[in-house]
Coordinates of C-alpha atoms and ligand atoms in Angstrom, one line a residue:
Chain A
M1 CA 0.9 40.2 0.9
K2 CA 4.5 39.0 0.4
A3 CA 5.4 35.5 -1.0
I4 CA 8.4 33.6 0.0
F5 CA 9.1 30.8 -2.4
R6 CA 11.3 27.9 -1.9
I7 CA 11.8 26.1 -5.3
R8 CA 13.6 22.9 -5.9
R9 CA 16.2 23.8 -8.6
Y10 CA 18.2 21.5 -10.9
N11 CA 20.3 22.3 -14.0
P12 CA 22.0 18.9 -15.4
E13 CA 24.6 20.8 -17.1
K14 CA 25.9 22.5 -14.0
D15 CA 24.5 20.9 -10.7
K16 CA 25.5 17.7 -9.4
K17 CA 22.5 17.6 -7.2
P18 CA 19.1 19.5 -6.8
Y19 CA 19.0 22.3 -4.3
W20 CA 16.6 24.7 -2.7
Q21 CA 16.4 28.3 -3.8
E22 CA 14.4 31.1 -2.2
F23 CA 12.6 34.0 -4.1
T24 CA 10.6 36.9 -2.6
L25 CA 7.7 38.5 -4.2
E26 CA 6.0 41.6 -3.0
D27 CA 2.2 42.7 -3.9
V28 CA 0.9 39.2 -4.2
L29 CA -2.9 38.8 -4.0
P30 CA -4.8 36.0 -2.4
T31 CA -6.3 35.3 -5.7
D32 CA -3.0 34.9 -7.6
R33 CA -2.5 31.7 -8.9
V34 CA 1.0 29.9 -8.1
V35 CA 1.7 29.5 -11.9
E36 CA 1.4 33.4 -12.3
L37 CA 3.7 33.9 -9.2
L38 CA 6.2 31.4 -10.8
H39 CA 5.9 33.6 -14.1
R40 CA 6.6 36.6 -12.1
I41 CA 9.8 35.0 -10.6
K42 CA 10.8 34.0 -14.2
W43 CA 10.4 37.2 -15.7
E44 CA 11.4 39.7 -12.9
Q45 CA 14.2 37.7 -11.1
D46 CA 15.6 34.7 -12.7
G47 CA 15.0 33.8 -16.3
T48 CA 16.6 30.5 -16.0
L49 CA 13.7 29.1 -13.6
T50 CA 12.1 26.3 -15.8
F51 CA 8.7 24.8 -15.7
R52 CA 6.1 23.6 -18.1
R53 CA 2.7 25.4 -18.7
S54 CA 0.6 25.7 -21.7
C55 CA -3.1 26.5 -21.2
A56 CA -2.7 28.0 -17.6
H57 CA -6.4 27.2 -17.2
G58 CA -6.3 23.5 -15.8
V59 CA -7.0 22.0 -19.1
C60 CA -4.0 20.7 -20.6
G61 CA -2.5 18.9 -17.8
S62 CA 1.2 20.4 -18.2
D63 CA 2.1 21.9 -14.9
A64 CA 1.7 19.3 -12.3
M65 CA 4.0 20.2 -9.4
R66 CA 4.3 19.3 -5.7
I67 CA 3.3 22.6 -4.0
N68 CA 3.7 22.6 -0.2
G69 CA 3.8 19.0 -0.1
V70 CA 0.8 17.9 -2.4
N71 CA 0.4 17.3 -5.9
L72 CA -1.3 20.3 -7.7
L73 CA -1.6 22.0 -10.9
A74 CA 0.3 25.2 -10.5
C75 CA -2.5 27.2 -12.7
K76 CA -5.4 25.6 -10.7
V77 CA -4.2 26.6 -7.0
L78 CA -4.7 30.0 -5.6
V79 CA -2.4 31.8 -3.0
R80 CA -5.6 31.8 -0.7
T81 CA -5.1 27.9 -0.3
F82 CA -2.1 28.5 1.6
A83 CA -2.9 31.7 3.8
R84 CA -5.8 33.8 5.1
D85 CA -6.5 36.7 2.9
D86 CA -5.4 39.2 5.4
A87 CA -2.0 37.5 6.1
E88 CA 1.2 39.5 5.8
E89 CA 3.1 36.6 4.5
V90 CA 2.7 33.3 2.6
K91 CA 5.4 30.6 2.1
I92 CA 5.1 28.3 -0.9
Q93 CA 7.3 25.5 -1.4
V94 CA 7.5 24.1 -5.2
E95 CA 9.2 20.9 -6.4
P96 CA 8.9 18.3 -9.3
I97 CA 6.4 15.5 -9.0
L98 CA 8.0 12.4 -7.8
G99 CA 8.9 9.2 -9.5
L100 CA 9.8 10.5 -12.8
P101 CA 13.4 11.6 -13.9
V102 CA 13.8 15.3 -13.4
L103 CA 15.1 17.0 -16.5
K104 CA 15.5 20.6 -15.2
D105 CA 14.2 22.4 -12.3
L106 CA 10.3 21.6 -12.1
I107 CA 10.2 19.6 -15.5
V108 CA 10.2 15.8 -15.3
D109 CA 10.6 13.3 -18.1
M110 CA 6.8 12.4 -19.1
E111 CA 7.8 9.6 -21.2
P112 CA 7.6 6.7 -19.0
F113 CA 4.4 8.0 -17.8
F114 CA 3.0 8.1 -21.3
S115 CA 4.4 4.6 -22.3
H116 CA 2.3 3.4 -19.4
Y117 CA -0.5 5.3 -20.8
R118 CA 0.0 3.7 -24.4
A119 CA 0.3 0.2 -22.8
I120 CA -3.3 0.3 -21.9
L121 CA -4.5 0.9 -25.6
P122 CA -6.2 4.2 -24.8
Y123 CA -8.3 4.2 -28.0
L124 CA -11.6 2.9 -29.2
I125 CA -11.0 -0.8 -30.4
T126 CA -14.1 -2.4 -32.1
S127 CA -15.0 -4.8 -35.0
E128 CA -18.5 -3.0 -35.6
P129 CA -18.4 -0.9 -38.7
P130 CA -19.0 2.8 -38.3
P131 CA -22.7 3.4 -38.5
A132 CA -24.3 3.6 -42.2
D133 CA -25.5 7.2 -41.8
G134 CA -22.0 8.4 -41.1
R135 CA -22.8 9.7 -37.7
E136 CA -21.4 8.9 -34.3
R137 CA -21.6 5.5 -32.5
R138 CA -24.4 5.8 -30.2
Q139 CA -24.9 4.7 -26.7
S140 CA -27.6 5.5 -24.1
P141 CA -27.1 8.2 -21.2
Q142 CA -27.0 5.3 -18.8
E143 CA -24.3 3.5 -20.6
R144 CA -22.2 6.6 -20.8
A145 CA -22.8 7.4 -17.1
I146 CA -21.1 4.1 -16.1
F147 CA -17.7 5.5 -17.2
D148 CA -18.3 9.4 -17.4
D149 CA -16.0 10.1 -14.3
T150 CA -12.9 8.5 -15.9
T151 CA -13.3 10.5 -19.2
K152 CA -12.3 13.6 -17.4
C153 CA -8.5 12.7 -17.1
I154 CA -6.1 15.3 -18.6
L155 CA -3.0 13.0 -18.0
C156 CA -1.2 15.5 -15.8
A157 CA 0.4 12.7 -13.7
C158 CA -0.7 14.2 -10.3
C159 CA -2.4 10.9 -9.2
T160 CA 0.4 8.6 -10.5
T161 CA 3.1 10.5 -8.8
S162 CA 1.4 10.9 -5.5
C163 CA 1.4 7.0 -5.1
P164 CA 3.8 5.4 -2.8
S165 CA 3.8 2.3 -4.8
F166 CA 4.7 4.1 -7.9
W167 CA 7.4 5.8 -5.9
A168 CA 8.7 2.5 -4.9
N169 CA 8.6 0.9 -8.4
D170 CA 8.3 2.9 -11.5
S171 CA 7.2 -0.2 -13.5
Y172 CA 3.8 0.2 -11.7
V173 CA 1.5 1.0 -14.3
G174 CA 0.0 3.6 -12.0
P175 CA -3.3 5.3 -11.3
A176 CA -3.5 7.5 -14.3
A177 CA -3.2 4.6 -16.8
I178 CA -5.7 2.6 -14.9
V179 CA -8.2 5.3 -15.0
Q180 CA -7.6 5.7 -18.8
A181 CA -8.2 2.1 -19.3
H182 CA -11.4 2.2 -17.0
R183 CA -12.6 4.8 -19.4
F184 CA -12.7 2.4 -22.2
I185 CA -13.3 -1.2 -20.5
F186 CA -16.6 0.3 -19.2
D187 CA -17.3 2.0 -22.6
S188 CA -20.3 -0.1 -24.3
R189 CA -19.1 0.7 -27.8
D190 CA -15.6 -0.7 -27.1
Q191 CA -14.7 -4.4 -27.6
A192 CA -11.1 -4.7 -26.1
A193 CA -11.8 -4.8 -22.6
D194 CA -10.1 -8.3 -22.0
Q195 CA -6.6 -7.0 -23.9
R196 CA -6.6 -4.1 -21.4
L197 CA -7.5 -6.2 -18.4
N198 CA -4.6 -8.4 -19.5
V199 CA -2.2 -5.5 -19.1
L200 CA -3.8 -4.5 -15.8
G201 CA -4.0 -8.1 -14.6
A202 CA -0.1 -8.4 -15.1
P203 CA 2.1 -8.1 -12.1
D204 CA 2.8 -4.6 -12.5
G205 CA -0.6 -3.9 -13.4
A206 CA -3.5 -2.9 -10.9
W207 CA -2.4 -5.5 -8.3
R208 CA 0.4 -3.0 -7.2
C209 CA -2.3 -0.7 -5.9
R210 CA -2.5 -0.9 -2.1
T211 CA -5.7 1.4 -1.8
I212 CA -3.4 4.1 0.0
F213 CA -6.0 6.8 -1.4
N214 CA -3.2 9.4 -2.2
C215 CA -4.5 9.6 -5.8
T216 CA -7.9 10.5 -5.1
P217 CA -7.4 13.9 -3.5
A218 CA -4.3 14.6 -5.9
C219 CA -6.5 14.5 -9.0
P220 CA -7.3 18.2 -10.1
R221 CA -10.4 17.0 -12.0
E222 CA -11.9 15.3 -9.1
I223 CA -11.8 11.8 -10.6
K224 CA -12.7 9.0 -8.1
V225 CA -9.5 7.6 -9.0
T226 CA -9.2 5.0 -6.3
Q227 CA -12.8 3.9 -7.1
A228 CA -11.8 3.3 -10.6
I229 CA -8.8 1.2 -9.8
G230 CA -11.1 -0.8 -7.4
E231 CA -13.6 -1.4 -10.4
V232 CA -10.8 -2.5 -12.6
K233 CA -9.4 -5.0 -10.1
L234 CA -13.0 -6.3 -9.4
A235 CA -13.4 -6.6 -13.4
I236 CA -10.4 -8.5 -13.4
V237 CA -11.5 -11.1 -10.6
R238 CA -15.3 -11.3 -11.1
G239 CA -15.9 -9.9 -14.8
V240 CA -16.6 -6.7 -16.4
E241 CA -20.3 -7.4 -16.4
H242 CA -20.4 -7.9 -12.5
V243 CA -19.0 -4.5 -12.1
R244 CA -21.2 -3.1 -14.7
Q245 CA -24.4 -4.3 -13.0
Q246 CA -23.2 -3.0 -9.7
K247 CA -22.4 0.5 -11.2
I248 CA -26.1 0.4 -12.7
A249 CA -27.5 -0.3 -9.3
D250 CA -25.5 2.5 -7.8
L251 CA -26.5 4.9 -10.5
K252 CA -30.2 4.1 -9.8
E253 CA -29.9 4.9 -6.2
T254 CA -28.3 8.5 -6.9
P255 CA -30.9 10.7 -8.7
A256 CA -29.9 12.0 -11.9
P257 CA -28.6 15.5 -12.2
E258 CA -30.9 18.1 -13.0
E259 CA -30.7 19.2 -16.9
Chain B
M1 CA 16.6 -0.7 -2.2
A2 CA 17.1 2.9 -3.1
T3 CA 13.4 3.3 -3.5
L4 CA 12.8 2.1 0.1
V5 CA 14.7 5.2 1.4
T6 CA 12.8 7.2 -1.1
T7 CA 9.4 5.9 0.1
V8 CA 10.3 6.4 3.8
T9 CA 11.4 10.0 3.5
E10 CA 8.8 10.8 1.1
V11 CA 6.0 9.4 2.9
L12 CA 7.2 11.9 5.8
R13 CA 7.3 14.8 3.2
Y14 CA 4.2 14.2 1.1
R15 CA 1.2 15.6 2.8
G16 CA -1.1 12.5 2.1
K17 CA -4.1 12.1 3.9
I18 CA -5.1 9.6 6.7
G19 CA -5.1 6.7 4.0
Q20 CA -1.1 7.0 3.7
W21 CA -0.8 6.6 7.3
S22 CA -3.2 3.7 7.5
W23 CA -1.0 2.1 4.8
V24 CA 2.2 2.7 6.7
L25 CA 1.0 1.0 9.7
H26 CA -0.9 -1.7 8.0
R27 CA 2.4 -2.5 6.3
V28 CA 4.6 -2.5 9.4
A29 CA 2.2 -4.2 11.6
G30 CA 1.7 -7.0 8.9
L31 CA 5.6 -7.6 8.7
G32 CA 6.0 -7.4 12.5
T33 CA 3.5 -10.1 13.0
L34 CA 5.1 -12.2 10.5
L35 CA 8.4 -11.7 11.9
F36 CA 7.2 -12.9 15.3
L37 CA 5.0 -15.7 13.7
I38 CA 8.2 -17.2 12.2
I39 CA 9.9 -17.4 15.5
H40 CA 6.7 -18.4 17.3
V41 CA 6.0 -21.4 15.0
I42 CA 9.5 -22.8 15.1
D43 CA 9.9 -22.6 18.7
T44 CA 6.4 -23.9 19.5
S45 CA 7.2 -27.1 17.1
W46 CA 10.0 -27.9 19.6
V47 CA 7.1 -29.2 21.9
Y48 CA 7.3 -32.0 19.5
F49 CA 11.1 -32.2 18.3
A50 CA 12.7 -30.8 21.3
P51 CA 10.6 -30.6 24.6
A52 CA 13.4 -29.3 26.5
M53 CA 14.2 -26.5 24.3
Y54 CA 10.4 -25.7 24.3
E55 CA 10.6 -25.1 28.1
E56 CA 13.6 -22.9 27.7
A57 CA 11.6 -21.0 24.8
I58 CA 8.6 -20.4 27.0
R59 CA 11.0 -18.9 29.7
I60 CA 12.4 -16.7 27.1
Y61 CA 9.0 -15.4 26.2
Q62 CA 8.5 -14.5 29.9
T63 CA 11.5 -12.2 29.8
P64 CA 10.9 -8.3 29.9
L65 CA 11.9 -7.8 26.2
F66 CA 9.2 -10.1 25.1
T67 CA 6.8 -8.9 27.5
L68 CA 7.0 -5.5 25.7
G69 CA 7.2 -7.2 22.4
E70 CA 3.9 -8.9 23.3
F71 CA 2.2 -5.7 23.8
I72 CA 3.3 -4.5 20.6
L73 CA 2.3 -7.8 18.8
V74 CA -1.2 -7.5 20.2
A75 CA -1.5 -4.0 19.1
C76 CA -0.2 -4.9 15.5
V77 CA -2.4 -7.5 15.0
V78 CA -5.5 -5.7 16.4
Y79 CA -4.8 -2.7 14.1
H80 CA -3.7 -5.0 11.1
A81 CA -7.2 -6.9 11.2
F82 CA -9.6 -3.9 11.8
N83 CA -7.9 -1.8 8.8
G84 CA -7.5 -5.0 6.8
V85 CA -11.4 -5.4 7.0
R86 CA -11.6 -1.7 5.8
I87 CA -9.4 -2.2 2.9
I88 CA -11.7 -5.6 2.0
I89 CA -15.0 -3.5 2.2
F90 CA -13.7 -0.9 -0.2
D91 CA -12.2 -3.5 -2.6
F92 CA -15.6 -5.0 -2.9
R93 CA -17.6 -1.7 -2.8
P94 CA -15.3 0.8 -4.6
A95 CA -18.3 3.3 -4.7
W96 CA -18.1 3.5 -1.0
W97 CA -14.8 5.2 -1.3
E98 CA -16.2 8.6 -0.1
H99 CA -16.5 7.0 3.4
Q100 CA -12.8 5.7 3.5
A101 CA -11.4 8.5 5.5
R102 CA -14.0 8.1 8.0
A103 CA -13.5 4.4 8.0
A104 CA -9.8 4.9 8.6
Q105 CA -10.6 7.1 11.6
I106 CA -12.9 4.6 13.0
V107 CA -10.3 1.8 12.5
F108 CA -7.7 3.9 14.5
L109 CA -10.5 4.7 17.2
A110 CA -11.5 1.0 17.5
T111 CA -8.2 -0.3 17.8
I112 CA -7.5 2.2 20.8
V113 CA -10.8 1.1 22.3
V114 CA -9.8 -2.5 22.1
L115 CA -6.6 -2.0 23.3
V116 CA -7.0 -0.3 26.5
P117 CA -8.9 -2.9 28.4
T118 CA -6.5 -5.5 26.5
F119 CA -3.5 -3.9 27.7
I120 CA -4.9 -3.5 31.2
L121 CA -5.7 -7.4 31.6
M122 CA -2.2 -8.0 30.1
A123 CA -0.7 -5.7 32.5
Q124 CA -2.3 -7.5 35.3
H125 CA -0.4 -10.8 34.3
V126 CA 2.7 -8.7 34.1
V127 CA 2.5 -7.5 37.6
E128 CA 1.5 -10.8 38.9
F129 CA 4.5 -12.4 37.4
Y130 CA 7.0 -9.7 38.2
G131 CA 5.8 -8.7 41.6
G132 CA 6.9 -5.5 42.9
G133 CA 10.7 -5.8 43.0
P134 CA 13.1 -4.6 40.6
I135 CA 13.3 -6.2 37.1
D136 CA 16.0 -7.7 35.6
P137 CA 15.8 -6.9 31.9
Q138 CA 17.5 -10.2 30.9
I139 CA 18.6 -8.8 27.5
A140 CA 21.5 -11.3 27.1
P141 CA 19.4 -14.7 26.9
V142 CA 17.3 -13.0 24.2
V143 CA 20.2 -12.0 22.2
E144 CA 21.8 -15.4 22.6
N145 CA 18.8 -17.4 22.0
V146 CA 16.7 -15.4 19.6
V147 CA 18.3 -12.5 18.0
I148 CA 21.6 -14.5 17.0
P149 CA 20.1 -17.8 15.8
F150 CA 16.9 -16.6 14.2
G151 CA 18.2 -13.2 13.0
G152 CA 21.4 -14.8 11.8
G153 CA 19.4 -17.6 10.2
M154 CA 17.0 -15.0 8.3
V155 CA 20.1 -13.2 7.0
V156 CA 21.9 -16.4 6.0
A157 CA 18.6 -17.8 4.3
L158 CA 18.0 -14.4 2.4
L159 CA 21.6 -14.2 1.1
A160 CA 21.7 -18.0 0.2
G161 CA 18.4 -17.4 -1.9
V162 CA 20.1 -14.5 -3.5
A163 CA 23.3 -16.4 -4.2
L164 CA 21.4 -19.4 -5.5
S165 CA 19.5 -17.2 -7.8
A166 CA 22.8 -15.7 -9.0
V167 CA 24.2 -19.0 -9.8
V168 CA 21.0 -20.2 -11.5
G169 CA 21.2 -17.0 -13.5
A170 CA 24.7 -17.5 -14.4
V171 CA 24.3 -21.2 -15.4
T172 CA 20.9 -21.0 -17.4
G173 CA 21.3 -17.3 -18.6
N174 CA 17.7 -16.5 -17.1
K175 CA 18.5 -13.6 -14.9
G176 CA 14.7 -13.3 -13.5
T177 CA 11.9 -11.2 -15.0
P178 CA 12.9 -7.4 -15.6
G179 CA 11.1 -4.6 -14.9
P180 CA 9.2 -3.5 -18.2
L181 CA 5.3 -3.8 -18.4
L182 CA 4.2 -7.3 -19.2
S183 CA 0.7 -7.6 -20.9
Q184 CA -0.1 -11.2 -19.5
R185 CA -2.4 -11.6 -16.6
S186 CA -0.7 -13.0 -13.7
R187 CA -2.9 -15.9 -12.2
L188 CA -0.6 -16.0 -9.1
D189 CA -1.4 -12.2 -8.5
Q190 CA -5.2 -12.6 -9.2
V191 CA -5.4 -15.7 -7.0
M192 CA -3.2 -14.1 -4.1
W193 CA -5.5 -10.8 -4.3
S194 CA -8.5 -13.1 -3.4
F195 CA -6.8 -15.3 -1.1
M196 CA -5.5 -12.2 0.8
R197 CA -8.8 -11.0 1.2
L198 CA -10.5 -14.4 2.2
S199 CA -7.8 -15.4 4.4
G200 CA -7.9 -12.0 6.0
L201 CA -11.6 -12.4 6.9
A202 CA -11.0 -15.9 8.3
L203 CA -8.0 -14.6 10.3
V204 CA -10.1 -12.0 12.2
P205 CA -11.6 -14.6 14.4
L206 CA -8.6 -17.1 14.1
A207 CA -5.9 -14.5 14.9
L208 CA -7.9 -12.4 17.4
G209 CA -9.2 -15.4 19.1
H210 CA -5.7 -17.0 19.6
L211 CA -4.2 -13.9 21.1
A212 CA -7.3 -13.3 23.4
I213 CA -6.9 -16.9 24.8
M214 CA -3.2 -17.2 24.7
H215 CA -2.0 -13.7 25.4
V216 CA -4.8 -11.8 27.2
I217 CA -7.0 -14.2 29.1
E218 CA -4.4 -17.1 30.1
G219 CA -1.2 -15.3 29.5
V220 CA 2.2 -16.6 28.6
F221 CA 3.1 -16.6 32.3
A222 CA 0.5 -19.3 32.8
I223 CA 1.8 -21.8 30.4
N224 CA 4.3 -23.2 32.8
A225 CA 2.7 -21.9 36.1
S226 CA 0.1 -24.9 36.6
G227 CA 0.1 -28.5 37.4
T228 CA 3.5 -30.1 36.7
G229 CA 4.8 -26.7 35.9
S230 CA 5.7 -27.9 32.3
A231 CA 4.9 -26.0 29.3
A232 CA 4.6 -29.0 27.2
D233 CA 1.9 -30.4 29.6
F234 CA -0.1 -27.1 29.0
V235 CA 0.0 -27.5 25.4
A236 CA -0.7 -31.3 25.6
A237 CA -3.8 -30.6 27.6
R238 CA -4.8 -28.2 24.9
W239 CA -4.3 -30.5 22.1
V240 CA -6.2 -33.4 23.5
F241 CA -9.3 -31.6 22.2
I242 CA -9.1 -32.3 18.4
G243 CA -11.0 -28.8 17.7
W244 CA -7.8 -26.9 19.0
R245 CA -5.6 -28.7 16.5
I246 CA -7.8 -28.0 13.7
Y247 CA -8.0 -24.5 14.8
D248 CA -4.1 -24.2 15.2
V249 CA -3.6 -25.8 11.7
L250 CA -5.8 -23.4 10.1
L251 CA -4.4 -20.5 11.9
L252 CA -1.0 -21.7 10.9
A253 CA -1.5 -22.2 7.2
L254 CA -3.6 -19.1 6.6
A255 CA -1.5 -16.6 8.6
L256 CA 1.8 -17.8 7.1
I257 CA 0.6 -17.8 3.5
H258 CA -1.1 -14.7 3.9
G259 CA 2.0 -13.1 5.7
F260 CA 4.5 -14.3 3.4
N261 CA 2.6 -13.3 0.2
G262 CA 2.3 -9.8 2.0
L263 CA 6.1 -10.1 2.2
R264 CA 6.3 -10.8 -1.4
Y265 CA 4.4 -7.7 -2.1
V266 CA 7.0 -5.7 -0.1
I267 CA 9.9 -7.5 -1.9
N268 CA 8.5 -6.7 -5.1
D269 CA 8.0 -2.9 -4.2
Y270 CA 11.6 -2.5 -2.9
T271 CA 14.0 -4.5 -4.8
H272 CA 14.7 -3.8 -8.4
N273 CA 17.6 -6.1 -9.4
P274 CA 15.8 -9.2 -10.9
T275 CA 18.4 -11.6 -9.6
V276 CA 17.9 -10.2 -6.0
R277 CA 14.2 -10.1 -6.3
R278 CA 13.9 -13.7 -7.5
G279 CA 16.4 -14.9 -4.7
L280 CA 14.4 -13.2 -2.1
N281 CA 10.9 -14.3 -3.3
W282 CA 12.3 -17.8 -3.4
T283 CA 13.5 -18.0 0.0
A284 CA 10.1 -16.4 1.1
F285 CA 8.4 -19.1 -0.7
V286 CA 10.8 -22.1 0.8
A287 CA 10.6 -20.7 4.2
C288 CA 6.8 -20.5 4.0
V289 CA 6.4 -24.1 3.1
A290 CA 9.0 -25.3 5.6
I291 CA 7.4 -23.4 8.4
I292 CA 4.2 -24.6 7.7
I293 CA 5.4 -28.4 7.4
V294 CA 7.3 -27.9 10.6
G295 CA 4.3 -26.4 12.3
A296 CA 1.9 -29.1 11.0
I297 CA 4.2 -32.0 11.9
S298 CA 4.2 -30.9 15.4
L299 CA 0.6 -30.1 15.6
I300 CA -0.3 -33.7 14.2
G301 CA 2.5 -35.3 16.2
G302 CA 1.6 -33.6 19.3
V303 CA 3.6 -33.7 22.6
P304 CA 5.7 -36.8 22.6
G305 CA 4.7 -39.4 25.2
M306 CA 1.1 -37.8 25.9
Ligands
HEM401 C1 -6.4 -10.7 11.4 C2 -6.9 -10.5 10.2 C3 -6.0 -10.0 9.2 C4 -6.7 -9.3 8.1 C5 -8.2 -8.9 8.0 C6 -5.7 -8.9 7.2 C7 -5.9 -8.3 6.0 C8 -5.1 -8.0 5.0 C9 -5.4 -7.5 3.7 C10 -6.6 -7.1 3.3 C11 -4.0 -7.3 3.3 C12 -3.9 -6.8 1.7 C13 -3.5 -5.5 1.7 C14 -3.4 -4.8 0.2 O1 -3.4 -5.9 -0.9 O2 -3.3 -3.8 0.1 C15 -3.0 -7.8 4.0 C16 -1.8 -7.6 3.8 C17 -1.0 -8.1 4.5 N1 -0.8 -8.7 5.8 FE1 -2.6 -9.1 6.7 N2 -4.5 -9.6 7.5 C18 -4.8 -10.3 8.7 C19 -3.7 -10.8 9.4 C20 -2.5 -11.1 9.1 C21 -1.5 -11.6 9.8 C22 -1.7 -12.7 11.1 C23 -0.2 -11.5 9.3 C24 1.2 -11.9 9.7 C25 1.7 -13.2 9.5 C26 -0.5 -10.6 8.2 C27 0.6 -10.1 7.4 C28 0.4 -9.2 6.1 C29 1.3 -8.5 5.5 C30 2.8 -8.7 5.6 C31 0.7 -7.8 4.3 C32 1.2 -7.1 3.3 C33 1.3 -5.6 3.7 C34 1.4 -4.7 2.5 O3 1.6 -5.3 1.3 O4 1.3 -3.5 2.6 N3 -1.9 -10.3 8.1 N4 -3.7 -8.1 5.2
FES402 S1 -1.0 24.7 -17.6 FE1 -2.5 23.5 -18.5 S2 -3.0 22.5 -17.0 FE2 -2.2 23.9 -15.9

């Protein structure tokens, strides 16, 4: 099929304002990924087209873009998502994610995003010495299950830049940083939940979330983002232990996955 | 303010799911209700402070513009109440999030189911009042008595707040709290988060009950249509019963604190200049306290001479 691309272009050295540019590609397959087609445009038509990608397999989180109106990883989305397999033509619109400064074309400055990430202290903090046997710090499968979901985050910024509260105010810490904080707050080996909840309990912390639910479907890793944010708010209001007990009760209700 | 424009255009462009629209409506409905409530509390207080003006205010409530506004108000409160309950449920049981889209649909549906018979009842009052004849839109008295004094007053109050904040900034050197992430828990935000939810739940019976009685069952046209034809008498008859005064005081305080805190959320979202933000928040705070006091005095004082 034929693919008609509409891409948001911006070169700070030449352009006063971003603009849309169209490209047409022939012989596109329904199973092509959008990132491959962006490569074809770059290699065959316009070498100046600029975008990030690294792994091209949904692992590194480099290529978050707004594609046909929603935040997606270009390397994880197939042409099939936007047209029937026997369609003659597919229209694909690509623009940078919103809320971070655009550096060039589809590339945004991720530094504000990462500074929010660093603010929640995304590393293990404990005064316990490492186990004497030199091996890992252990925890039960149940202790792990409580925060398993939020370990999957690849920091692509799809969720944070889908959030109207973040669009309104980029000092809002944002869904991704809250997800990353959740991963440590509910980890039985970590002892700095209070410190993290201080950051998330600040005016620009979790309180700016209005439970809009744009972030949850935006996550390419299917993390239950809004749920994690909700649990963090409850942890601030009612204590980490309250939420932990609630989660343990919920886990008991859902049968454990088959090994 | 620039991000307000961005948010409006991008909410239209971003293909968010139903939750995005629920949020837009919830916010607009909340702010709309607050706007009405401010005007409403002030002019109801005239029953105590200036009874003659109160009669005039009720007559303005009975003009076509306000009749239309009343339908919009009822729709706003009903939707906001139902959607508020939805938000509260998922706040306290985040793990149920999978049902949130269904819940948002149910909220829309329930709103329509409740509004259809409500609007029919309200329309009956309207038809009774206006009869079959041609309707004079009476825009001039509304502009003269409501838009100019209240709209003007709000603009002046907001500008005064910002100006005062700028003066304080110049004198003390404290320009207001800037943007970068703080790492200190905000007691205010934490308490307000819980308050928004508790007051929201309390407001479901209070606000919906008030609307049902005053706007649907009785209707504003009934206020000065019985007995002596005086609106103050209507209010006096109602306030004889102490239960109604307690009800009204609760509704007054909870709705105003809830609504003005909601306004604070909106101010903090869309204003970025620290001086402006501080000024607007102060204005909101002072207005909230002042309106509660004015409303409470007239509720306690009651109708003079009754
Ligand atoms: C009738 C029962 C009501 C319920 C259940 C309710 C519930 C809620 C809840 C849960 C929120 C918090 C939303 C959030 O933090 O994301 C909220 C926000 C708000 N409410 Fe209400 N509310 C009610 C009545 C009212 C009334 C009477 C007013 C007007 C005076 C009002 C004005 C607002 C405003 C302006 C917001 C802020 C909206 C935003 O930040 O997007 N609410 N409401
Ligand atoms: S390029 Fe690594 S996630 Fe897409």
